[in-house]
mmCIF file of C-alpha atoms and ligand atoms in Angstrom:
data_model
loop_
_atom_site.group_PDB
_atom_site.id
_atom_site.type_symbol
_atom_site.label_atom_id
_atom_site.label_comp_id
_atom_site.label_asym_id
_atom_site.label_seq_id
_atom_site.Cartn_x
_atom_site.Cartn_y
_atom_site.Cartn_z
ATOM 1 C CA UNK L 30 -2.300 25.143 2.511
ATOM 2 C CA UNK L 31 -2.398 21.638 1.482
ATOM 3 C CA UNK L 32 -2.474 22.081 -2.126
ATOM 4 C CA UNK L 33 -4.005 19.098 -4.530
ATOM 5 C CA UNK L 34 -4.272 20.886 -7.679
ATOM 6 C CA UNK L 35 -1.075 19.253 -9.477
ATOM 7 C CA UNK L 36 2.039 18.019 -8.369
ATOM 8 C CA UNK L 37 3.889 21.100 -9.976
ATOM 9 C CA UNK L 38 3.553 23.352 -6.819
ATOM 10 C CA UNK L 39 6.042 21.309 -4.823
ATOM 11 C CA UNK L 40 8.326 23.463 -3.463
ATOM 12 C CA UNK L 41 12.657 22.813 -2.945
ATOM 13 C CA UNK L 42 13.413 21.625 0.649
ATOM 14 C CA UNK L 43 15.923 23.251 2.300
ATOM 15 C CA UNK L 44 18.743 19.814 1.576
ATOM 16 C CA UNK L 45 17.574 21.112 -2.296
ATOM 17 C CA UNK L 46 18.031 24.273 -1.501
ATOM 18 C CA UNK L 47 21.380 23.874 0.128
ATOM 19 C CA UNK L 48 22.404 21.535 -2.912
ATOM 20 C CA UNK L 49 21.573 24.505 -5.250
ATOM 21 C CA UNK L 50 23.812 26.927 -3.293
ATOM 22 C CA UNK L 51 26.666 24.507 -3.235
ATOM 23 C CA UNK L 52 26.168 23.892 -7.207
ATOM 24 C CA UNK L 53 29.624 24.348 -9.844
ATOM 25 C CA UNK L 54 29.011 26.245 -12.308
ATOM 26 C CA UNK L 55 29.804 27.343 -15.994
ATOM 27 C CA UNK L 56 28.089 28.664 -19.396
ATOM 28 C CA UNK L 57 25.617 26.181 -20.341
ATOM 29 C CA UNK L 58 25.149 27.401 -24.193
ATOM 30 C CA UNK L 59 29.021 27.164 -24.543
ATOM 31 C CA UNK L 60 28.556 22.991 -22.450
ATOM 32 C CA UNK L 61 30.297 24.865 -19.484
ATOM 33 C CA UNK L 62 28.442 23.848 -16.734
ATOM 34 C CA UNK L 63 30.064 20.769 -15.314
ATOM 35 C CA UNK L 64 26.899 20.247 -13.346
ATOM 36 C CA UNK L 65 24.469 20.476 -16.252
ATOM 37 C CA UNK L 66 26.912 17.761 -17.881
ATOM 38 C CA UNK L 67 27.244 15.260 -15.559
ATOM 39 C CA UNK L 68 24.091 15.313 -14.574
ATOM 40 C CA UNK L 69 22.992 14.672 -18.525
ATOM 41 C CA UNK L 70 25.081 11.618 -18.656
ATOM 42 C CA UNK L 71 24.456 10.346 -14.827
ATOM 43 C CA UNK L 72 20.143 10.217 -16.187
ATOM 44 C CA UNK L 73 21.546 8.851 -19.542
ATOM 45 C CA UNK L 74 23.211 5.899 -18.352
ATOM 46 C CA UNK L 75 20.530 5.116 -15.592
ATOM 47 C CA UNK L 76 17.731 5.602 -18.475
ATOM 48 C CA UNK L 77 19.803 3.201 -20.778
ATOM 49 C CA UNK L 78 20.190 5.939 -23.485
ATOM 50 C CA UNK L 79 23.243 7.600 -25.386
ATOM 51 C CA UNK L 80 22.700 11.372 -24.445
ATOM 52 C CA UNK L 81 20.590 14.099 -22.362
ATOM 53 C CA UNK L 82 19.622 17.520 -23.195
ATOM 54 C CA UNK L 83 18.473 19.731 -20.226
ATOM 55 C CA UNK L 84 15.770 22.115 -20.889
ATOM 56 C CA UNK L 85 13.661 24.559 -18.563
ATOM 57 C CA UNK L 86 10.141 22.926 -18.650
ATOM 58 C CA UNK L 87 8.825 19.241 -20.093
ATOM 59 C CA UNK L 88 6.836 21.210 -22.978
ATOM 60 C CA UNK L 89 10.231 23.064 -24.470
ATOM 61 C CA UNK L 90 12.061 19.422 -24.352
ATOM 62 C CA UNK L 91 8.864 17.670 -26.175
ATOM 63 C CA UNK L 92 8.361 20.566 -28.562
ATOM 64 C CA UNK L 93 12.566 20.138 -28.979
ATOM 65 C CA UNK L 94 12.144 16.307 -29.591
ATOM 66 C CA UNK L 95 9.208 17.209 -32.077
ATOM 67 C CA UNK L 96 10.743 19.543 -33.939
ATOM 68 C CA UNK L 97 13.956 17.378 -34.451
ATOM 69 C CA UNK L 98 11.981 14.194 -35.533
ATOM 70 C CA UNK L 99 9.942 15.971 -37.982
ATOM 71 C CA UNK L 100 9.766 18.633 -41.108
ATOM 72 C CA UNK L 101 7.115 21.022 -41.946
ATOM 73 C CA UNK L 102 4.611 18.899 -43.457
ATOM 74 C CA UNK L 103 5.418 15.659 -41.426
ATOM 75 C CA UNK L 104 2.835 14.377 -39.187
ATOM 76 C CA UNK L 105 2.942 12.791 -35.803
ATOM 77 C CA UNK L 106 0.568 10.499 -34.512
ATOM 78 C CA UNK L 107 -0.437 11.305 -30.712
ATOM 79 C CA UNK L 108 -3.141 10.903 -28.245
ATOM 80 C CA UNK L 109 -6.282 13.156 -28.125
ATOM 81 C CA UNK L 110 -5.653 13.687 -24.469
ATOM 82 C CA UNK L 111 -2.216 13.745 -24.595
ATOM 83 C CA UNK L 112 -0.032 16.386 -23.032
ATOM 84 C CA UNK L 113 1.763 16.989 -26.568
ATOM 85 C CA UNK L 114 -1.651 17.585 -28.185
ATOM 86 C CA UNK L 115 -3.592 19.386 -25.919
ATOM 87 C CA UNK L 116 -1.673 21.040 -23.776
ATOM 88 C CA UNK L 117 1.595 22.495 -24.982
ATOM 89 C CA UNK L 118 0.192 25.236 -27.179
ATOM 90 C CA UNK L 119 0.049 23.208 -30.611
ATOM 91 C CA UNK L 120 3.541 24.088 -30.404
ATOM 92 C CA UNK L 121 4.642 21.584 -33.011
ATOM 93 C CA UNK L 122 2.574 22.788 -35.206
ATOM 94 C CA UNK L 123 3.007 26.766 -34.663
ATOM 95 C CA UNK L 124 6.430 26.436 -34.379
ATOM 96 C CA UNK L 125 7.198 23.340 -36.835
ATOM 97 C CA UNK L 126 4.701 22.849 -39.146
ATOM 98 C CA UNK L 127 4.470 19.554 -37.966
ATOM 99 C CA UNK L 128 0.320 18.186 -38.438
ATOM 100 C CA UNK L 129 -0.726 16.310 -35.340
ATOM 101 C CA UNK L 130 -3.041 13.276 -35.994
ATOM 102 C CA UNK L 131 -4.825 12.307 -32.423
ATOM 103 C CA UNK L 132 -6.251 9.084 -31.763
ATOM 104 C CA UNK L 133 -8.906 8.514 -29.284
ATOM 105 C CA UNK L 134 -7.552 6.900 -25.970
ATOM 106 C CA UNK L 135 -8.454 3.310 -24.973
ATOM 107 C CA UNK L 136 -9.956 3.053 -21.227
ATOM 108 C CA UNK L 137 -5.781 1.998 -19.709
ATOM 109 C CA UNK L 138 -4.834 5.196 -21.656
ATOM 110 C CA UNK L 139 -3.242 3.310 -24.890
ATOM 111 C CA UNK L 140 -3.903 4.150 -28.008
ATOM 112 C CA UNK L 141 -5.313 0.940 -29.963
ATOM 113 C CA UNK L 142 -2.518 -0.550 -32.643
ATOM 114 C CA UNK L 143 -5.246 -0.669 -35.095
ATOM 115 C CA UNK L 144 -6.254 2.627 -34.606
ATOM 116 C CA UNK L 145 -2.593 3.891 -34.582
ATOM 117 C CA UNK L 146 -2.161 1.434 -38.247
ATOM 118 C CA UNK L 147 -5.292 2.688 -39.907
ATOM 119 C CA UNK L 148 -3.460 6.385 -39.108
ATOM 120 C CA UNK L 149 -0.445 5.674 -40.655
ATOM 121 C CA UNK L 150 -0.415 7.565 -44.228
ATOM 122 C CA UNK L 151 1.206 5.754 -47.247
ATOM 123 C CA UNK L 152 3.431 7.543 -49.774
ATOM 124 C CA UNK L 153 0.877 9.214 -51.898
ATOM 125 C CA UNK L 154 0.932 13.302 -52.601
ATOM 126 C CA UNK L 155 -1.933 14.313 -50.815
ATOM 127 C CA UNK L 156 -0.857 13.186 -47.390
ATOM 128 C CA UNK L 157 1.295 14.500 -44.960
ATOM 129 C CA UNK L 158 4.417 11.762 -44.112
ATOM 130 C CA UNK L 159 3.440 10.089 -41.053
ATOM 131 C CA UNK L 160 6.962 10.565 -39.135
ATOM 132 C CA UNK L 161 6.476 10.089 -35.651
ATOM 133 C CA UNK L 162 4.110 8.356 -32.298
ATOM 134 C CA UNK L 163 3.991 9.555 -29.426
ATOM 135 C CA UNK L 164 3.095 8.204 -26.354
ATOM 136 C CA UNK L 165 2.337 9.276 -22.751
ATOM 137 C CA UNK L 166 3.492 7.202 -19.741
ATOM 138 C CA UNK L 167 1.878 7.925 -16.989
ATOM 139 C CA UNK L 168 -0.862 8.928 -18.944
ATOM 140 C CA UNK L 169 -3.676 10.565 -16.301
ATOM 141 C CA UNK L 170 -1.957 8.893 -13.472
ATOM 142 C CA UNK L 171 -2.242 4.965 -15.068
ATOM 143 C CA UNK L 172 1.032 3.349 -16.278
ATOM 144 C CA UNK L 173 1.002 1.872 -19.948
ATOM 145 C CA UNK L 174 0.823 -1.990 -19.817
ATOM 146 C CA UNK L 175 4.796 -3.114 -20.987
ATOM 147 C CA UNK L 176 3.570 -5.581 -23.021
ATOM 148 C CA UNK L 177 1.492 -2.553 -25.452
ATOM 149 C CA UNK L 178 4.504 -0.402 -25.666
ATOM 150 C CA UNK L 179 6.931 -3.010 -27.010
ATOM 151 C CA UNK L 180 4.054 -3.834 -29.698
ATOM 152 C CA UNK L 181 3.835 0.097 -30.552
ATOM 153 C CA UNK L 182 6.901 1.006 -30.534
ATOM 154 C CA UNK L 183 7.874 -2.248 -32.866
ATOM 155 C CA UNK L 184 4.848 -1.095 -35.326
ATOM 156 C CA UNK L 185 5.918 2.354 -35.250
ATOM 157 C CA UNK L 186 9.958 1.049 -36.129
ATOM 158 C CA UNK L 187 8.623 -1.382 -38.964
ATOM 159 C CA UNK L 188 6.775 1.033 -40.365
ATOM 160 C CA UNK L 189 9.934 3.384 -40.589
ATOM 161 C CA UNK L 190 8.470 6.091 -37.566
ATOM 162 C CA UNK L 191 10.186 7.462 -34.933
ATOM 163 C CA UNK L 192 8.983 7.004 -31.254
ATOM 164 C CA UNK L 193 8.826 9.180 -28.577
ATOM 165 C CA UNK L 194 7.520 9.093 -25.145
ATOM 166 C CA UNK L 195 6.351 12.039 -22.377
ATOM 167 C CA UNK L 196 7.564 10.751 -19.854
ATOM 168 C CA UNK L 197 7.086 13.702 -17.168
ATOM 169 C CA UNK L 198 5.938 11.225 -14.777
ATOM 170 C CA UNK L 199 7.640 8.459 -15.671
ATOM 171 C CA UNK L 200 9.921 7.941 -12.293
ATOM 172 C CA UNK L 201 6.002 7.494 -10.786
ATOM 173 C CA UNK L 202 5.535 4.706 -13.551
ATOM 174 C CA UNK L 203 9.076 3.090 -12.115
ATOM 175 C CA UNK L 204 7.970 2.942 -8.510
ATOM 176 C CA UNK L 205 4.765 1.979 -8.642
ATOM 177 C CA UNK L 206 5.651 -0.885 -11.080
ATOM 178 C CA UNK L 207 9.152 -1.618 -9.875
ATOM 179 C CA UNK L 208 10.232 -1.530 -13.084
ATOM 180 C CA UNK L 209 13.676 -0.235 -14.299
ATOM 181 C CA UNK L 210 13.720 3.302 -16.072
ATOM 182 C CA UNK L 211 15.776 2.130 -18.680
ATOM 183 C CA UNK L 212 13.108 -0.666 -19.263
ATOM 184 C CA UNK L 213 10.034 1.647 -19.658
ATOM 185 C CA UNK L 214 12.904 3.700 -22.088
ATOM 186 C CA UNK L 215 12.911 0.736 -24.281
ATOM 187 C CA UNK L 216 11.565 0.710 -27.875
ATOM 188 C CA UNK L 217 11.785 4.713 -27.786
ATOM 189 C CA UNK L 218 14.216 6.839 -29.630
ATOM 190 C CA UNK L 219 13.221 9.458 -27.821
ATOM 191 C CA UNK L 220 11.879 10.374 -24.070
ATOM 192 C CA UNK L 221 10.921 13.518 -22.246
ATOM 193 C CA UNK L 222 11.433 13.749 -18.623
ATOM 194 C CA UNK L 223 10.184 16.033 -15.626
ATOM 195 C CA UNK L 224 12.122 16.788 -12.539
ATOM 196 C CA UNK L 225 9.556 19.905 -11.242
ATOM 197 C CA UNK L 226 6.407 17.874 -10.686
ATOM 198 C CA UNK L 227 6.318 14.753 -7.748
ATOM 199 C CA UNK L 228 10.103 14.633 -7.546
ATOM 200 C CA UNK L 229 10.188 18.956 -6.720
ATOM 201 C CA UNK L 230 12.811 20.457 -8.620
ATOM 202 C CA UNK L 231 11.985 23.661 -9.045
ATOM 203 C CA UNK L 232 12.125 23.538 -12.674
ATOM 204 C CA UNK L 233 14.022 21.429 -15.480
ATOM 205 C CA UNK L 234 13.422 18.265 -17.501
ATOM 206 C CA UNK L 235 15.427 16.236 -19.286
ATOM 207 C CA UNK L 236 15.016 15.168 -23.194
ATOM 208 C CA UNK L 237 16.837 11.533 -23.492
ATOM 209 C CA UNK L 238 18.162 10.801 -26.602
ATOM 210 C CA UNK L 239 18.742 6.897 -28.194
ATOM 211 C CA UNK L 240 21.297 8.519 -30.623
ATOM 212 C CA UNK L 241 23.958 10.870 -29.703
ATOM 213 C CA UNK L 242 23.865 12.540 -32.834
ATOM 214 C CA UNK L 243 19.569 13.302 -32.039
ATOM 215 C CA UNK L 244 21.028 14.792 -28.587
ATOM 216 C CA UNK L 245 23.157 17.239 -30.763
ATOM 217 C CA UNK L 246 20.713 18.057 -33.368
ATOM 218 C CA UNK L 247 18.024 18.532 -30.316
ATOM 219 C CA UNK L 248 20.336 21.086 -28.495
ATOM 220 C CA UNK L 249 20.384 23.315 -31.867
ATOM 221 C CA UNK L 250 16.664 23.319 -31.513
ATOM 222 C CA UNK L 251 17.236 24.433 -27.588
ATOM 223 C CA UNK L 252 19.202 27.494 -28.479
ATOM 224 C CA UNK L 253 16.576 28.160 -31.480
ATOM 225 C CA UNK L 254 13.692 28.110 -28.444
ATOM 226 C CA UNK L 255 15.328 30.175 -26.576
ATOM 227 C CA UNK L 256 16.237 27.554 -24.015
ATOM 228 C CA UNK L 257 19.848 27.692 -23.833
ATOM 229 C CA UNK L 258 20.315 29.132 -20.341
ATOM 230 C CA UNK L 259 24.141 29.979 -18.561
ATOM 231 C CA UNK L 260 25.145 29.247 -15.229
ATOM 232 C CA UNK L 261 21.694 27.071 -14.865
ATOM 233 C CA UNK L 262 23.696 24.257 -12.861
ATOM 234 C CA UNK L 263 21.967 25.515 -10.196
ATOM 235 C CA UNK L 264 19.005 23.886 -11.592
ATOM 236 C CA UNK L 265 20.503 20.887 -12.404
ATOM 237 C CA UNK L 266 21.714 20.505 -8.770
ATOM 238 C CA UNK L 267 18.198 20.803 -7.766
ATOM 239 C CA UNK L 268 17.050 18.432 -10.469
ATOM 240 C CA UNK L 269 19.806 15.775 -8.913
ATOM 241 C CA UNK L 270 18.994 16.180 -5.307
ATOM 242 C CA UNK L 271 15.529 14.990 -5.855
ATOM 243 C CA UNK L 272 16.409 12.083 -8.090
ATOM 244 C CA UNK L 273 18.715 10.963 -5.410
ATOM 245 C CA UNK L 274 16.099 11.933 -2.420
ATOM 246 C CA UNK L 275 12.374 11.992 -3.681
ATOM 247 C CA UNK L 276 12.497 8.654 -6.041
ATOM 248 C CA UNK L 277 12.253 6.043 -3.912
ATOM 249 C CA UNK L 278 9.387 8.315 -1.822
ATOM 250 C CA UNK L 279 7.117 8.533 -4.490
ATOM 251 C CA UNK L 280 5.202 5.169 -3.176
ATOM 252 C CA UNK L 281 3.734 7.471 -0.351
ATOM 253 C CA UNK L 282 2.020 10.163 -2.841
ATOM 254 C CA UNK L 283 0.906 6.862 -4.772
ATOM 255 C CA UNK L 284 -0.247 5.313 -1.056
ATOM 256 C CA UNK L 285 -1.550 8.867 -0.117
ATOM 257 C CA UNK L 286 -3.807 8.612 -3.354
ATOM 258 C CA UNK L 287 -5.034 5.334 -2.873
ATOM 259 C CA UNK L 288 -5.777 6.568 0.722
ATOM 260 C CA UNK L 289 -7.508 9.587 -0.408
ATOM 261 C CA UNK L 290 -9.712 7.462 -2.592
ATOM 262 C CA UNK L 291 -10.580 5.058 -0.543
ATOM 263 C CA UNK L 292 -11.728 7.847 2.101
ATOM 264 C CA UNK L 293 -13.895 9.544 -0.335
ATOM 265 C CA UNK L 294 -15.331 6.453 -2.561
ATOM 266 C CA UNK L 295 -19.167 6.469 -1.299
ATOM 267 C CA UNK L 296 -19.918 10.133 -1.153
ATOM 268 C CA UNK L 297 -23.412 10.495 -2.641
ATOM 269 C CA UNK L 298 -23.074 12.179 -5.684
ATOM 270 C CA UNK L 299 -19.239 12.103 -5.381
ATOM 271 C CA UNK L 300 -17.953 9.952 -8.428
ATOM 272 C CA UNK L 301 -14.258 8.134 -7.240
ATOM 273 C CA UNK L 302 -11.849 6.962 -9.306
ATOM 274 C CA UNK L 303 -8.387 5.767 -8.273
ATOM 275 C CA UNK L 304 -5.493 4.977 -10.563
ATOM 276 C CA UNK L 305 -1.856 3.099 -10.132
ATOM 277 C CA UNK L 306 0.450 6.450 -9.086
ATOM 278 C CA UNK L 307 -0.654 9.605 -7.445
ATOM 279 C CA UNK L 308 -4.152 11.458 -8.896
ATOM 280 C CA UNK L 309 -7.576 10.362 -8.138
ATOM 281 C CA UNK L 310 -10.400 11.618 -10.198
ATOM 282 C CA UNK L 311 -13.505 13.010 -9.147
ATOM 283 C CA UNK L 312 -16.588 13.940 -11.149
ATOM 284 C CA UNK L 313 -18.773 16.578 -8.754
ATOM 285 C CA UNK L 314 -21.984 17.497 -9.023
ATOM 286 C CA UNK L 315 -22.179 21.153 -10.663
ATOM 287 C CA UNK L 316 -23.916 22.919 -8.497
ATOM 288 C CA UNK L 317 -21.595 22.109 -5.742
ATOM 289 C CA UNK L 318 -18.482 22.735 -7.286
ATOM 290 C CA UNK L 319 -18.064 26.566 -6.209
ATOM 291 C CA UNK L 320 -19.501 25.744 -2.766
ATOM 292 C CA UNK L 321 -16.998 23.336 -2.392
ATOM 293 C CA UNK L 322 -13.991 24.945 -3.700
ATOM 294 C CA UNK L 323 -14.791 27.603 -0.736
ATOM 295 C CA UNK L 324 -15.315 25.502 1.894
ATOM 296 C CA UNK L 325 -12.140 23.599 1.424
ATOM 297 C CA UNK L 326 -9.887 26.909 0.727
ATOM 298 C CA UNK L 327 -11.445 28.308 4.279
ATOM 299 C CA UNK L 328 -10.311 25.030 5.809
ATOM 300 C CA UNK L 329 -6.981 25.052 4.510
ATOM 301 C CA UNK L 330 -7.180 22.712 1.243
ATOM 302 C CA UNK L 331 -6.593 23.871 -2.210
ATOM 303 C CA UNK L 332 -8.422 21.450 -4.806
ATOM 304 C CA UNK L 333 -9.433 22.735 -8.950
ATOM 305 C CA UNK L 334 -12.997 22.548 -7.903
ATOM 306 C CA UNK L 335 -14.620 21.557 -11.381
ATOM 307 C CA UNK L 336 -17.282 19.432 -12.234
ATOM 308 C CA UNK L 337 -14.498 16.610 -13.055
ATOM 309 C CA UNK L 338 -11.300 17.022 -11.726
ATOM 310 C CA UNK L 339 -7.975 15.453 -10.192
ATOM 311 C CA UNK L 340 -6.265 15.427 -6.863
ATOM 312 C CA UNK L 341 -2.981 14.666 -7.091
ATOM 313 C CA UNK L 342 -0.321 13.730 -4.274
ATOM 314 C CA UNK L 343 3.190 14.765 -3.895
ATOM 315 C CA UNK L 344 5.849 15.872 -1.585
ATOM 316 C CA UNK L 345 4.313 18.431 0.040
ATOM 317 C CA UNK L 346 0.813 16.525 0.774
ATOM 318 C CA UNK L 347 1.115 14.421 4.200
ATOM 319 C CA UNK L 348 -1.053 11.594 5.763
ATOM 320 C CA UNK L 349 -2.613 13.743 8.576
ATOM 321 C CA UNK L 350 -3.353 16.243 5.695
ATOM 322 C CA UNK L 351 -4.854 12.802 3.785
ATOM 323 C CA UNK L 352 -7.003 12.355 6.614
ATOM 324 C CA UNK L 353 -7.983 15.944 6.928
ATOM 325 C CA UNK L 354 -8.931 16.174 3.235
ATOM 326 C CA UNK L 355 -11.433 13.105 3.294
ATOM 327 C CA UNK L 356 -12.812 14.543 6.748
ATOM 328 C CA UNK L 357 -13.533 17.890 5.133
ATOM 329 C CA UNK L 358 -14.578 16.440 2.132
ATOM 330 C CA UNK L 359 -17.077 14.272 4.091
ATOM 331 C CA UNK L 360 -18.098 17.324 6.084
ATOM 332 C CA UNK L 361 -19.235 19.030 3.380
ATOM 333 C CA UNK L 362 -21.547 16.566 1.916
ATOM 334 C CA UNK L 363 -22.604 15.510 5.075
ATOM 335 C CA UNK L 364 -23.985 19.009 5.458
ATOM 336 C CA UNK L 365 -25.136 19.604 2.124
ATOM 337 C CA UNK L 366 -27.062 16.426 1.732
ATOM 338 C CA UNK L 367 -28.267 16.563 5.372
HETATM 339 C C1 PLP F 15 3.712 18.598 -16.873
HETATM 340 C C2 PLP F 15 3.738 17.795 -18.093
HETATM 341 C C3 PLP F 15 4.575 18.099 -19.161
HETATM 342 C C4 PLP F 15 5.524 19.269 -19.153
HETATM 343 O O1 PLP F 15 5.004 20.423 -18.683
HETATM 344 P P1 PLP F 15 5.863 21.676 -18.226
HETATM 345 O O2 PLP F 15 4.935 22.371 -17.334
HETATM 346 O O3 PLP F 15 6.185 22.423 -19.465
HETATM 347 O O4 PLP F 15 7.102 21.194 -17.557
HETATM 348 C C5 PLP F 15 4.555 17.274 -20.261
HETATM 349 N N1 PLP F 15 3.754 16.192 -20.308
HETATM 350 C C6 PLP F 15 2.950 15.856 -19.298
HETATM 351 C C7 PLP F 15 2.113 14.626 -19.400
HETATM 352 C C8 PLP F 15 2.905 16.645 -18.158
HETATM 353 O O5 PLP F 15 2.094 16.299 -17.155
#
C-alpha cells in the first residue's frame, strides 16, 4: 500500500532493524543505558543545547516540557491549531493545571506578536500568570520565517516567559531551508523533537533542554508519566540510525510533495495547496470523498479521504508511487466528471 495518511506509518528498514539488534544496553530509569545516553548528548550538542531527555512519543516530551515550565494556575500561550492545543489530549491542562490561551494562526502559520502581547496577562489576581509560548515549527508542513521567531522568542524572554518549540518536524524545517538545527533551536529554552515520523524510528522523541538543570527537573516529570522505560536503547539505536541515514533524504519526500502537487493542481473541483516540506493539502468536494477513499484503497493508495485533508510524503512513498497517485487521482475525476 502506498500509504499518505501521515508520515508516522514509516516503518524500520532492515539497516534500522539490524542497528536495533546490535544496540548496548542498560536500565534507563537508573541512566543505564549507554545508548540512551550518548545518544542524548550526540542530539544535544548538534541542536546547540545543554541536555536531552528521551521519551516514547513527541506528546509525553511536550506534555513533560509543559509541565516543568509551568504550575497549576500558570498559563501558556499556544496556537489554536497547534499540536500542543489540539491534539495531545489537553494534557497540560488534565494533568497540570496549566490554562492554555490559543491564538489564531496567521496565513505562514505564526502567531502575530501583537496578538501574542495583547495575551500576555499582567500581575493582577484575577488572571492566571502567563508563563510560557509555544510555538510549532513545521507548523502544517510550512517552516516559521527565522526572522519571526527571533522577535517571539525575544518578546516572550523580555517579558519574563519561557519558550518552547514542537519541533516534531523540525529536521524537515533544516533541509528544506538548509538551515542549522541548532539555529532554528535558538531563542528557545525548550524544544520537542520526533524521530518516528519522516525520519522512521519506530518510536521516540527527544525533549532538548537550554539548561541542564530543566533536563533534570524534566526527567522527574518522565518517571511521574510513566515514561521511564529500561533497556529502551533499542529505541534509541533506531532513533540514531535514521538521524544518521534518513536526514539528508528528507529533500525527496519534500520533492515528492511538490511533485504530487503539481500533478494534481487543476483537478476540477480538486482544491491544491503545496507547502515548503512534505504535505500537500487538498479540500474535496463532499460528495466524493467516500467514493474516492475506495477507489484509491482498491488501487493500492491509502489517503484520509475527508472533505479537507493532507498527503504527506516520507520514506516509504516513492516517485513511481508519486506518479501512480496523481494518475489515479486523475482517473477518478476524469471518470466522475466525464
Ligand atoms: C506527531 C506530532 C507530535 C507528537 O506526536 P506523538 O504521536 O505523540 O509522537 C507533536 N507535535 C506535532 C506537530 C506532531 O506532528
Amino acid at each position: 500500500m502506498i500509504d499518505l495518511r501521515s508520515d508516522t506509518v514509516t516503518r524500520p528498514t532492515p539497516a534500522m532493524r539490524e542497528a536495533m539488534s546490535r544496540a548496548a544496553v542498560g536500565d534507563d530509569v537508573w541512566g543505564d543505558d549507554p545508548s540512551v545516553s550518548a545518544f542524548e548528548q550526540q542530539v544535544a550538542e548538534r541542536a546547540g543545547m545543554a541536555a536531552a531527555v528521551f521519551f516514547p512519543s513527541g506528546t509525553q516530551s511536550n506534555l513533560a516540557a509543559l509541565l516543568t515550565h509551568c504550575q497549576r494556575g500558570e498559563e501558556v500561550i499556544a496556537g489554536q491549531f497547534s499540536h500542543i492545543y489540539r491534539d495531545e489530549g489537553g494534557g497540560g491542562a488534565v494533568l497540570g493545571g496549566i490554562q492554555p490561551q490559543p491564538i489564531a494562526h496567521a496565513a505562514d502559520g505564526s502567531l502575530p506578536l501583537d496578538q501574542v502581547q495583547a495575551a500576555i496577562k499582567g500581575d493582577d489576581i484575577h488572571h492566571a500568570r502567563t508563563k510560557l509560548l509555544a510555538l510549532e515549527n513545521t507548523f502544517r508542513g510550512k517552516v516559521l520565517p527565522e526572522g519571526y521567531v527571533a522577535s517571539a522568542t525575544a518578546l516572550a524572554h523580555d517579558h519574563d516567559l519561557a519558550t518552547h518549540l514542537d519541533g516534531a518536524r523540525l529536521f524537515n524545517a533544516s533541509v528544506a531551508t538548509g538551515v542549522p538545527l541548532a539555529s532554528l533551536c535558538d531563542g528557545f529554552d525548550s524544544v520537542s523533537v520526533c524521530f518516528s515520523k519522516g525520519l522512521g524510528a519506530p518510536a521516540g522523541s527527544l525533549l532538548l533542554a537550554r539548561e541542564a538543570a530543566f533536563a533534570t527537573r524534566a526527567r522527574r516529570w518522565r518517571k511521574t508519566l510513566g515514561g521511564g522505560m529500561r533497556q529502551v536503547g533499542l529505541l534509541a539505536e533506531g532513533c540514531r540510525h535514521a538521524l544518521e541515514h534518513h536526514v539528508e533524504r528528507l529533500a525527496e519526500d519534500h520533492a515528492h510533495a511538490r511533485q504530487l502537487a503539481e500533478g494534481l493542481a487543476g483537478i476540477d473541483g480538486v482544491e491544491v495547496q503545496a507547502c515548503d516540506t512534505n504535505m500537500v493539502f487538498l479540500a474535496l468536494p463532499e460528495a466524493h470523498c467516500r467514493a474516492l477513499g475506495e477507489f484509491l484503497a482498491a488501487r493500492g493508495v491509502l489517503i484520509a479521504a475527508q472533505p479537507r485533508t493532507r498527503l504527506v510524503t516520507h520514506l516509504d512513498v516513492f516517485t513511481a508511487d508519486v506518479h501512480h497517485v496523481v494518475m489515479e487521482m486523475r482517473a477518478y475525476f476524469a471518470r466522475r466528471y466525464a
